[in-house]
Coordinates of C-alpha atoms in Angstrom, one line a residue:
R2 CA -14.0 64.2 -63.4
A3 CA -15.7 66.8 -61.3
T4 CA -18.7 68.9 -62.5
S5 CA -19.9 72.3 -61.0
V6 CA -17.5 72.3 -58.1
T7 CA -15.9 75.3 -56.3
L8 CA -12.2 75.7 -55.6
K9 CA -12.8 75.2 -51.9
L10 CA -14.5 71.9 -52.5
L11 CA -11.7 70.8 -54.7
I12 CA -9.2 71.7 -52.0
Q13 CA -11.2 69.7 -49.4
I14 CA -11.1 66.7 -51.8
A15 CA -7.4 67.1 -52.6
Y16 CA -6.3 67.4 -49.0
D17 CA -9.0 65.1 -47.5
I18 CA -10.3 67.7 -45.1
R19 CA -13.7 68.9 -43.9
P20 CA -15.0 72.5 -44.6
E21 CA -14.2 73.7 -41.1
Q22 CA -10.6 72.8 -41.6
L23 CA -10.2 75.3 -44.4
S24 CA -10.3 79.1 -44.1
G25 CA -9.3 82.2 -46.1
G26 CA -9.6 82.9 -49.8
S27 CA -11.6 85.5 -51.8
G28 CA -15.4 85.1 -52.1
W29 CA -15.1 83.5 -55.6
T30 CA -13.3 80.5 -54.2
D31 CA -16.5 79.4 -52.5
S32 CA -19.0 80.5 -55.2
E33 CA -17.6 80.2 -58.7
Q34 CA -18.1 76.6 -60.1
Y35 CA -15.8 74.7 -62.4
T36 CA -15.7 71.5 -64.3
V37 CA -12.4 69.5 -64.0
V38 CA -11.4 66.6 -66.3
A39 CA -8.1 65.0 -65.6
K40 CA -6.5 61.6 -66.4
G41 CA -3.4 60.1 -64.9
P42 CA -0.9 57.7 -66.6
E43 CA -2.0 54.2 -67.2
G44 CA -0.3 51.0 -65.9
G45 CA 1.9 50.8 -62.8
P46 CA 2.0 48.4 -59.8
V47 CA -1.2 47.1 -58.2
L48 CA -2.0 49.3 -55.2
S49 CA -4.4 49.2 -52.3
E50 CA -7.5 51.4 -52.5
A51 CA -6.1 53.7 -49.9
A52 CA -2.8 54.1 -51.9
R53 CA -4.7 54.8 -55.1
Q54 CA -6.8 57.5 -53.4
E55 CA -3.6 59.0 -51.9
I56 CA -2.0 59.2 -55.4
A57 CA -5.2 60.7 -56.8
R58 CA -5.2 63.4 -54.1
K59 CA -1.5 64.2 -54.8
R60 CA -2.3 64.6 -58.5
L61 CA -5.2 66.9 -57.7
Q62 CA -3.0 69.0 -55.4
A63 CA -0.5 69.4 -58.3
L64 CA -3.4 70.4 -60.7
L65 CA -4.6 73.0 -58.2
A66 CA -1.1 74.5 -57.8
E67 CA -0.6 74.6 -61.6
R68 CA -4.0 75.9 -62.7
F69 CA -5.1 78.0 -59.8
H70 CA -1.6 78.9 -58.5
L71 CA -2.9 77.6 -55.1
A72 CA -0.8 78.1 -52.1
L73 CA -1.9 76.9 -48.6
K74 CA -0.6 77.5 -45.2
G75 CA -1.1 74.5 -42.9
G76 CA -0.6 73.5 -39.4
A77 CA -1.6 70.8 -36.9
T78 CA -3.6 71.8 -33.9
P79 CA -5.1 69.6 -31.1
A80 CA -8.9 69.4 -31.2
S81 CA -11.7 67.1 -29.9
G82 CA -12.1 63.9 -31.9
H83 CA -12.3 60.2 -31.6
V84 CA -9.9 57.2 -31.7
L85 CA -11.0 54.0 -33.4
T86 CA -9.9 50.8 -31.7
V87 CA -10.9 47.1 -31.6
E88 CA -13.1 45.8 -28.8
K89 CA -11.5 43.3 -26.4
K90 CA -13.6 40.5 -27.8
G91 CA -12.4 41.3 -31.4
H92 CA -14.1 42.8 -34.4
K93 CA -17.2 41.4 -36.1
M94 CA -16.3 42.3 -39.7
T95 CA -15.5 39.8 -42.5
L96 CA -12.0 39.9 -44.0
V97 CA -12.1 40.2 -47.9
D98 CA -9.4 38.6 -50.1
D99 CA -10.8 39.9 -53.4
P100 CA -8.4 42.6 -54.8
G101 CA -11.2 44.3 -56.7
P102 CA -12.3 47.9 -56.0
F103 CA -14.0 48.7 -52.7
S104 CA -17.6 49.6 -52.3
L105 CA -19.1 51.8 -49.6
R106 CA -22.8 52.2 -50.5
Q107 CA -25.1 54.4 -48.4
I108 CA -28.7 53.0 -48.1
G109 CA -31.1 55.7 -47.1
R110 CA -29.7 58.1 -44.4
W111 CA -28.5 55.9 -41.6
E112 CA -27.3 52.7 -43.2
I113 CA -24.3 51.6 -45.2
D114 CA -23.1 48.4 -46.9
A115 CA -19.4 48.0 -47.3
E116 CA -17.3 45.6 -49.3
G117 CA -13.5 45.5 -49.4
V118 CA -13.1 48.6 -47.2
E119 CA -9.8 49.4 -45.4
M120 CA -9.9 50.9 -41.9
S121 CA -8.5 54.2 -43.1
I122 CA -11.6 54.6 -45.4
L123 CA -13.9 53.7 -42.5
A124 CA -12.2 56.3 -40.3
R125 CA -12.7 59.0 -43.0
F126 CA -16.4 58.0 -43.3
L127 CA -16.8 58.3 -39.5
T128 CA -15.0 61.6 -39.5
V129 CA -17.6 63.0 -41.9
H130 CA -20.6 61.7 -40.0
L131 CA -19.3 62.6 -36.6
R132 CA -18.0 66.0 -37.8
E133 CA -14.8 65.4 -35.9
T134 CA -11.5 63.8 -36.8
V135 CA -11.4 60.0 -36.3
V136 CA -8.0 58.5 -36.0
D137 CA -7.6 54.8 -36.9
Q138 CA -5.7 52.9 -34.2
T139 CA -7.3 49.5 -34.8
G140 CA -4.0 48.0 -36.1
L141 CA -6.2 46.1 -38.6
E142 CA -4.7 45.5 -42.0
G143 CA -6.5 44.3 -45.1
R144 CA -10.0 44.9 -46.4
Y145 CA -13.3 44.1 -44.8
A146 CA -17.0 43.7 -45.5
F147 CA -19.7 44.8 -43.1
H148 CA -23.2 46.2 -42.8
L149 CA -23.9 49.1 -40.5
K150 CA -27.2 50.6 -39.5
W151 CA -27.9 53.2 -36.9
N152 CA -31.4 54.6 -36.0
P153 CA -31.5 57.8 -34.0
P154 CA -34.8 58.2 -32.2
I155 CA -37.1 60.9 -33.7
R156 CA -39.7 62.6 -31.5
D157 CA -43.2 63.6 -32.6
G158 CA -43.1 66.8 -34.7
E159 CA -39.4 66.8 -34.9
S160 CA -37.6 67.4 -38.2
V161 CA -35.0 64.8 -39.3
N162 CA -32.8 67.7 -40.2
S163 CA -32.9 69.3 -36.7
D164 CA -29.7 69.7 -34.7
S165 CA -31.1 67.5 -31.9
V166 CA -31.7 64.6 -34.3
E167 CA -28.2 65.1 -35.7
E168 CA -26.7 64.9 -32.2
R169 CA -28.7 61.7 -31.5
S170 CA -27.6 60.3 -34.9
E171 CA -23.9 60.7 -33.8
E172 CA -24.6 58.9 -30.5
S173 CA -26.5 56.2 -32.3
L174 CA -23.6 55.7 -34.8
I175 CA -21.0 55.3 -32.1
T176 CA -23.1 52.7 -30.4
A177 CA -23.8 50.9 -33.7
V178 CA -20.1 50.8 -34.6
Q179 CA -19.4 49.1 -31.2
E180 CA -22.3 46.6 -31.3
Q181 CA -22.3 45.7 -35.0
L182 CA -18.6 46.0 -36.0
G183 CA -16.9 45.3 -32.7
L184 CA -15.0 48.6 -32.8
R185 CA -14.8 51.3 -30.2
L186 CA -14.9 55.0 -30.7
E187 CA -13.4 56.9 -27.8
R188 CA -13.4 60.6 -27.5
Q189 CA -10.0 62.0 -27.1
K190 CA -7.9 65.1 -28.1
V191 CA -6.4 64.4 -31.5
V192 CA -4.2 66.3 -33.9
T193 CA -6.2 68.0 -36.7
D194 CA -4.8 69.6 -39.8
R195 CA -6.0 73.1 -40.6
Y196 CA -5.3 75.1 -43.8
T197 CA -5.6 78.7 -44.8
I198 CA -5.6 79.8 -48.5
D199 CA -2.6 82.0 -48.9
R200 CA -3.0 82.5 -52.7
A201 CA -5.5 81.4 -55.3
D202 CA -5.9 82.8 -58.9
R203 CA -8.7 82.2 -61.3
P204 CA -7.5 79.6 -63.9
T205 CA -6.8 80.6 -67.4
E206 CA -8.8 79.1 -70.3
N207 CA -7.7 75.7 -71.5

């Protein structure tokens, strides 16, 4: 269920990409808002959270192709990003055996509490906050619990929304991941998917 969302936002969700990875499309694709209600078939095998999310994205891609006649052109290009690995001394997270749904709860602006999270999900979270692609190369399987807090320094008279604070927030997050989780973020050239809207039509009424 999605309420008051644009087509471009739906595309970003369906293809797990950031706004800067998507281009093209008429003006309405980024301004007109829609409500989407969809339900998949019940039952089936027990899957990991990452597998369930992947199935949900595939179904949303099919919905966009059917209702919006969406067609995308995609390609992989090298871009600056980060590689996520485990520190030599090992990670500091707790392995979780509970097969229940994962939880990634944000507390305030610079703090999260995670339960049952796979490394692929953590990599996506870091991708959003670092505004660059993060590739998981930890080799860690399973689901983990952890608490992460990062505190960028804010100078007198400085807005928390300023670009300088945002840059220090990214630096603080990289340090916190290393110190608190035992994981290392190394800047490298990584392959980033980019998409262009080749066709999109307004959907017909239900």
